[in-house]
Each structure stands twice: as C-alpha cells, then as structure tokens.
Tab-separated table of C-alpha atoms in Angstrom:
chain	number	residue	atom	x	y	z
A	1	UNK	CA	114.614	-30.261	-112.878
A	2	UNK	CA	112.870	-31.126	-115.773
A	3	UNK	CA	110.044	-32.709	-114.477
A	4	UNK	CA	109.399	-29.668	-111.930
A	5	UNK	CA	109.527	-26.899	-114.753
A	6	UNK	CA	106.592	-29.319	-116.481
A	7	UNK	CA	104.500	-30.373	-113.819
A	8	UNK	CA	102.285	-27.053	-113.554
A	9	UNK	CA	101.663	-27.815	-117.089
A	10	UNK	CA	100.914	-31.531	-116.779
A	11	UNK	CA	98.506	-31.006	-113.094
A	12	UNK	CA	96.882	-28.188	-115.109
A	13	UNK	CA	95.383	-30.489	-118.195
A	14	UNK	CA	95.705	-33.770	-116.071
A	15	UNK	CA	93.287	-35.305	-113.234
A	16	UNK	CA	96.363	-34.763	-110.249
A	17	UNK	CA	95.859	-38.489	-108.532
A	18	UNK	CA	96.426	-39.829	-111.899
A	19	UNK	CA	99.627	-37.455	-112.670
A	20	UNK	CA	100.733	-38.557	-108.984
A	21	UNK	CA	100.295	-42.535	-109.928
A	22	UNK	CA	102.042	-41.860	-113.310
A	23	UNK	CA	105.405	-39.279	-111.952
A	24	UNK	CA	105.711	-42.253	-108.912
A	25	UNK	CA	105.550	-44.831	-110.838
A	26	UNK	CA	108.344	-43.938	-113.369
A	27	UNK	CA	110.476	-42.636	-110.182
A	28	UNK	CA	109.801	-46.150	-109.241
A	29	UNK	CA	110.123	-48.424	-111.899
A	30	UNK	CA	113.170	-46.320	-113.954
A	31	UNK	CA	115.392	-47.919	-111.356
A	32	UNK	CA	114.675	-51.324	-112.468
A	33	UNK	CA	116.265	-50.926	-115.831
A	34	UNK	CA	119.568	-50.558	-114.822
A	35	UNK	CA	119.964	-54.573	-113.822
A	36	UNK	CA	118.360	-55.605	-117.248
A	37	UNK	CA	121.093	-53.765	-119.116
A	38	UNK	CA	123.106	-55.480	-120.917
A	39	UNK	CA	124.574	-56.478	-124.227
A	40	UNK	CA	126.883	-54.191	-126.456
A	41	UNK	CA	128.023	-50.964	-124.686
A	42	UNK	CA	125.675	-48.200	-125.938
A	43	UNK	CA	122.691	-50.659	-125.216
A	44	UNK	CA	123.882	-50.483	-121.506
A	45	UNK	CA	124.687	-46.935	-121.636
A	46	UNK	CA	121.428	-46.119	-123.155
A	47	UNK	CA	119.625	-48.081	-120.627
A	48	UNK	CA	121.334	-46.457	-117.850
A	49	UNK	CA	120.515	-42.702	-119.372
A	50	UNK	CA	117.211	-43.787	-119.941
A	51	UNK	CA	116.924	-44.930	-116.387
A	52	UNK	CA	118.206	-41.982	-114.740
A	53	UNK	CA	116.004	-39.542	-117.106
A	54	UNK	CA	112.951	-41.928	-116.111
A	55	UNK	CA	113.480	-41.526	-112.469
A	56	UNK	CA	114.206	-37.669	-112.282
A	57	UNK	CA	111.386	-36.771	-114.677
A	58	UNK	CA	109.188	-38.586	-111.771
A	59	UNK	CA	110.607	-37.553	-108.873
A	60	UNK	CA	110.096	-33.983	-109.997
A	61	UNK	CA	106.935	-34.301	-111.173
A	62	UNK	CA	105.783	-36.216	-107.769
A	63	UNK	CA	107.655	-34.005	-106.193
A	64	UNK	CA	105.760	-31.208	-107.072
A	65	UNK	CA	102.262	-32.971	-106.394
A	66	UNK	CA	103.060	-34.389	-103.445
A	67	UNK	CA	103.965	-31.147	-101.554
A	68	UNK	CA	101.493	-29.296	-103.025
A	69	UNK	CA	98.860	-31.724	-101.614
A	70	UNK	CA	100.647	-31.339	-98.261
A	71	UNK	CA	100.632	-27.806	-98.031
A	72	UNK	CA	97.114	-27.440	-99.024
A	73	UNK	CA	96.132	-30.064	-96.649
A	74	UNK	CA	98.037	-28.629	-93.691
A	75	UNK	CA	97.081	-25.563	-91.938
A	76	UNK	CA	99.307	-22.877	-91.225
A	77	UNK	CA	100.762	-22.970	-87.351
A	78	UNK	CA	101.347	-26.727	-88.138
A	79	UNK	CA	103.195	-26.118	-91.256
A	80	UNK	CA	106.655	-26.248	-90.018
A	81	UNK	CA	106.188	-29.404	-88.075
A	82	UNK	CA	104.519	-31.284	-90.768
A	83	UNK	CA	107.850	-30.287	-92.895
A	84	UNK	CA	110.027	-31.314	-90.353
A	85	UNK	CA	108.703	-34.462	-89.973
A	86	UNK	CA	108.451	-35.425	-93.460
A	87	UNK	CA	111.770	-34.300	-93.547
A	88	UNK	CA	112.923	-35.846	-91.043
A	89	UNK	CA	111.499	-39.418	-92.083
A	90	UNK	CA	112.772	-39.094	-95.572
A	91	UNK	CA	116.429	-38.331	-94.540
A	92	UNK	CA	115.873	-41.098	-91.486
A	93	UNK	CA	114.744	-43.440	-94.617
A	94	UNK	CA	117.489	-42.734	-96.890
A	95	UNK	CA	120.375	-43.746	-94.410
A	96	UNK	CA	118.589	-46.549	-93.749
A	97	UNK	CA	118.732	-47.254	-97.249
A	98	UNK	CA	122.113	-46.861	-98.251
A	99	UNK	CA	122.715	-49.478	-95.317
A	100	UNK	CA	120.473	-51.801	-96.464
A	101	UNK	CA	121.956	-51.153	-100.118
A	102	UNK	CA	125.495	-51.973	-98.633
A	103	UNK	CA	124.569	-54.838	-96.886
A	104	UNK	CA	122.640	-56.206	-100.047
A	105	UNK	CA	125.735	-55.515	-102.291
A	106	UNK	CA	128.239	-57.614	-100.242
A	107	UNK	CA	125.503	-59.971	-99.613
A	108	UNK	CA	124.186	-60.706	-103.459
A	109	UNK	CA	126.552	-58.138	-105.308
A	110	UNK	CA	125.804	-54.906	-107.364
A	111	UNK	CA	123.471	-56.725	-110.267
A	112	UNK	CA	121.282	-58.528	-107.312
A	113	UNK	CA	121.035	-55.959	-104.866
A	114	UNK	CA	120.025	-53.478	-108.005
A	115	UNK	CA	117.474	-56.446	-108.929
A	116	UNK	CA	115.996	-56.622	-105.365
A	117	UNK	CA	115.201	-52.839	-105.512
A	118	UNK	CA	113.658	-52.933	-108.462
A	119	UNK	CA	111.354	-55.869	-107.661
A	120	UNK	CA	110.513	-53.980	-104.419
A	121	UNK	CA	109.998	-50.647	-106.423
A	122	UNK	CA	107.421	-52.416	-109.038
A	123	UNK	CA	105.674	-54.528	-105.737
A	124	UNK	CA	104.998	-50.050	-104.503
A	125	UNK	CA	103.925	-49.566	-107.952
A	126	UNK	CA	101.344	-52.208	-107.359
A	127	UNK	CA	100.239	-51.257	-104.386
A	128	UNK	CA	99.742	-47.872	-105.851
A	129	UNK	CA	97.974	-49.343	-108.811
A	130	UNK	CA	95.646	-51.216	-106.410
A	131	UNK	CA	95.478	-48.300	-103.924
A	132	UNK	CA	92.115	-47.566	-102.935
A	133	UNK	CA	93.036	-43.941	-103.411
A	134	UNK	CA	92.612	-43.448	-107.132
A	135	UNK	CA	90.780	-40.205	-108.310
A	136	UNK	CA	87.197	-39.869	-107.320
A	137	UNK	CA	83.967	-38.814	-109.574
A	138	UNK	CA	84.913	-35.517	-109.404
A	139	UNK	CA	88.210	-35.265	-109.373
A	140	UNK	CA	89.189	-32.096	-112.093
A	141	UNK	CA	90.185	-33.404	-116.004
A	142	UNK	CA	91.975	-32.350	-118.532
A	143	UNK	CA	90.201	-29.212	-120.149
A	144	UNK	CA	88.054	-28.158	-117.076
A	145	UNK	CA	88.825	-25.331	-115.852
A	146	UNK	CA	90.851	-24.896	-112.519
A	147	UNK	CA	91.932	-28.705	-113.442
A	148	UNK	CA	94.912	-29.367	-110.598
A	149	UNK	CA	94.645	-26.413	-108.803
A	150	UNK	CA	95.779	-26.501	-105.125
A	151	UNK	CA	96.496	-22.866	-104.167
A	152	UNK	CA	95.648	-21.148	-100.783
A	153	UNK	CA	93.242	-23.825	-98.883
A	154	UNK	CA	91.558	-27.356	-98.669
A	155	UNK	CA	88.825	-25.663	-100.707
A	156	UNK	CA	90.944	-25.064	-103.743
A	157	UNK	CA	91.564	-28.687	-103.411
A	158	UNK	CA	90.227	-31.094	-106.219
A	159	UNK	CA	88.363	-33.555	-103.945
A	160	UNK	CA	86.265	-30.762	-102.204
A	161	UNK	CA	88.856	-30.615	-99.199
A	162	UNK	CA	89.985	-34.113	-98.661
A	163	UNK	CA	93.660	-34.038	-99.450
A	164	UNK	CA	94.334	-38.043	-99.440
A	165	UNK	CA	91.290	-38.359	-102.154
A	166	UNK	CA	93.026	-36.983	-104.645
A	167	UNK	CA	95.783	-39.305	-104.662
C-alpha cells in the first residue's frame, strides 16, 4: 500500500520508464533475499522483513505505472476486454505458479526452489535492464513540468502517444 500512496509522487519528479525499471526490479529481486538468509535469528528475520517490504514497495509502485500506461494506451469500448485479459493471464499465471512452486519444493526443497525463483527473477531483471524499451529523448524528467503524466489520452502520454516507449 505503501508504494501506491507514493508513486504519484515518485512518476511526478521521475522519467516513468525509469520508475517502471526501478518498482519491477525490487518486486523482482526482493524475493531473492529470502534464500540468502541466514545466520543468527534477527539476521534472518530482518532479511525476510526486508524482503517482503522490498517486494510490496515495487509491486505497488509498478502497479500503479503499469495500469496507468494501459489505460492510457487503450481506448475506451476495448477497455473492459483489455482488463479481462490481463486479468485473466495474471490469475492463469499465478496457479501455474504455485504448481510449479510445489513441484519445485518436493523436487529441490523450500531453500532451492526459493533459490530457483530468485535466479529466474534477477535473469527478468536483466532482460529489463537490456530491454530495448528504456526511456526515449524525450521522455519527461524530474522538474519538467507535466513529468509522468498519463491522464485522459495517448496524447497526455510521455512518448508523444506510444505507450510501450515509455517503458
């Protein structure tokens, strides 16, 4: 919740493909520190808060970003089918991965199935990183004014209408 009650704040004074790369990569890469915890107690616990705070503080901020960008990209009749089919792959995609997740536990157990998800997580990150999709000359920064903004249409958008540009 955190990361949604900041993100107007952050796409405001931030270029929003880099905010994107940055929220999606911690909601990617907070995972991986809960298989590197270890040693005394509060050193795991702390790793495991940390983790969780890492990954929440992404996911809202992406969050945010991500279906902003949709909705401005998206006209209005085709609205509710582009939701429903994002929906529908993302709920499709999580069952998929909790079976996957049970069938790497009582393959490798809890530490190496956690392990494997984090590798895969930082191997997105990378392809993020690498993406040819990073910000454009152009693209809003911090201090400009309008810097983020994606209200109403594709005009409003950063990248002069192309939704995927920004990212």
């Amino acid at each position: 919740m955190t990361g949604a009650l900041i993100s107007r704040q952050v796409i405001a004074r931030l270029p929003l493909g880099r905010v994107y790369l940055v929220a999606q990569s911690a909601l990617l890469l907070g995972p991986a520190l809960i298989p590197t915890a270890g040693g005394p107690l509060p050193v795991m616990v702390g790793m495991c808060v940390l983790s969780f705070v890492t990954t929440y503080l992404g996911l809202g901020v992406a969050g945010v970003v991500i279906v902003s960008v949709r909705q401005a990209a998206t006209s209005q009749p085709l609205m509710g089918r582009m939701t429903a089919a994002f929906r529908t792959l993302l709920f499709g995609g999580e069952a998929l991965g909790g079976l996957a997740a049970g069938l790497l536990t009582g393959r490798l157990g809890a530490r190496g199935a956690l392990t494997v998800a984090g590798v895969g997580s930082a191997a997105v990150v990378v392809a993020l990183v690498l993406s040819p999709g990073q910000p454009p000359a152009g693209t809003p920064h911090r201090g400009k004014p309008g810097a983020g903004r994606l209200r109403g249409s594709r005009k409003n958008l950063p990248t002069g209408g192309n939704p995927l540009r920004c990212l």
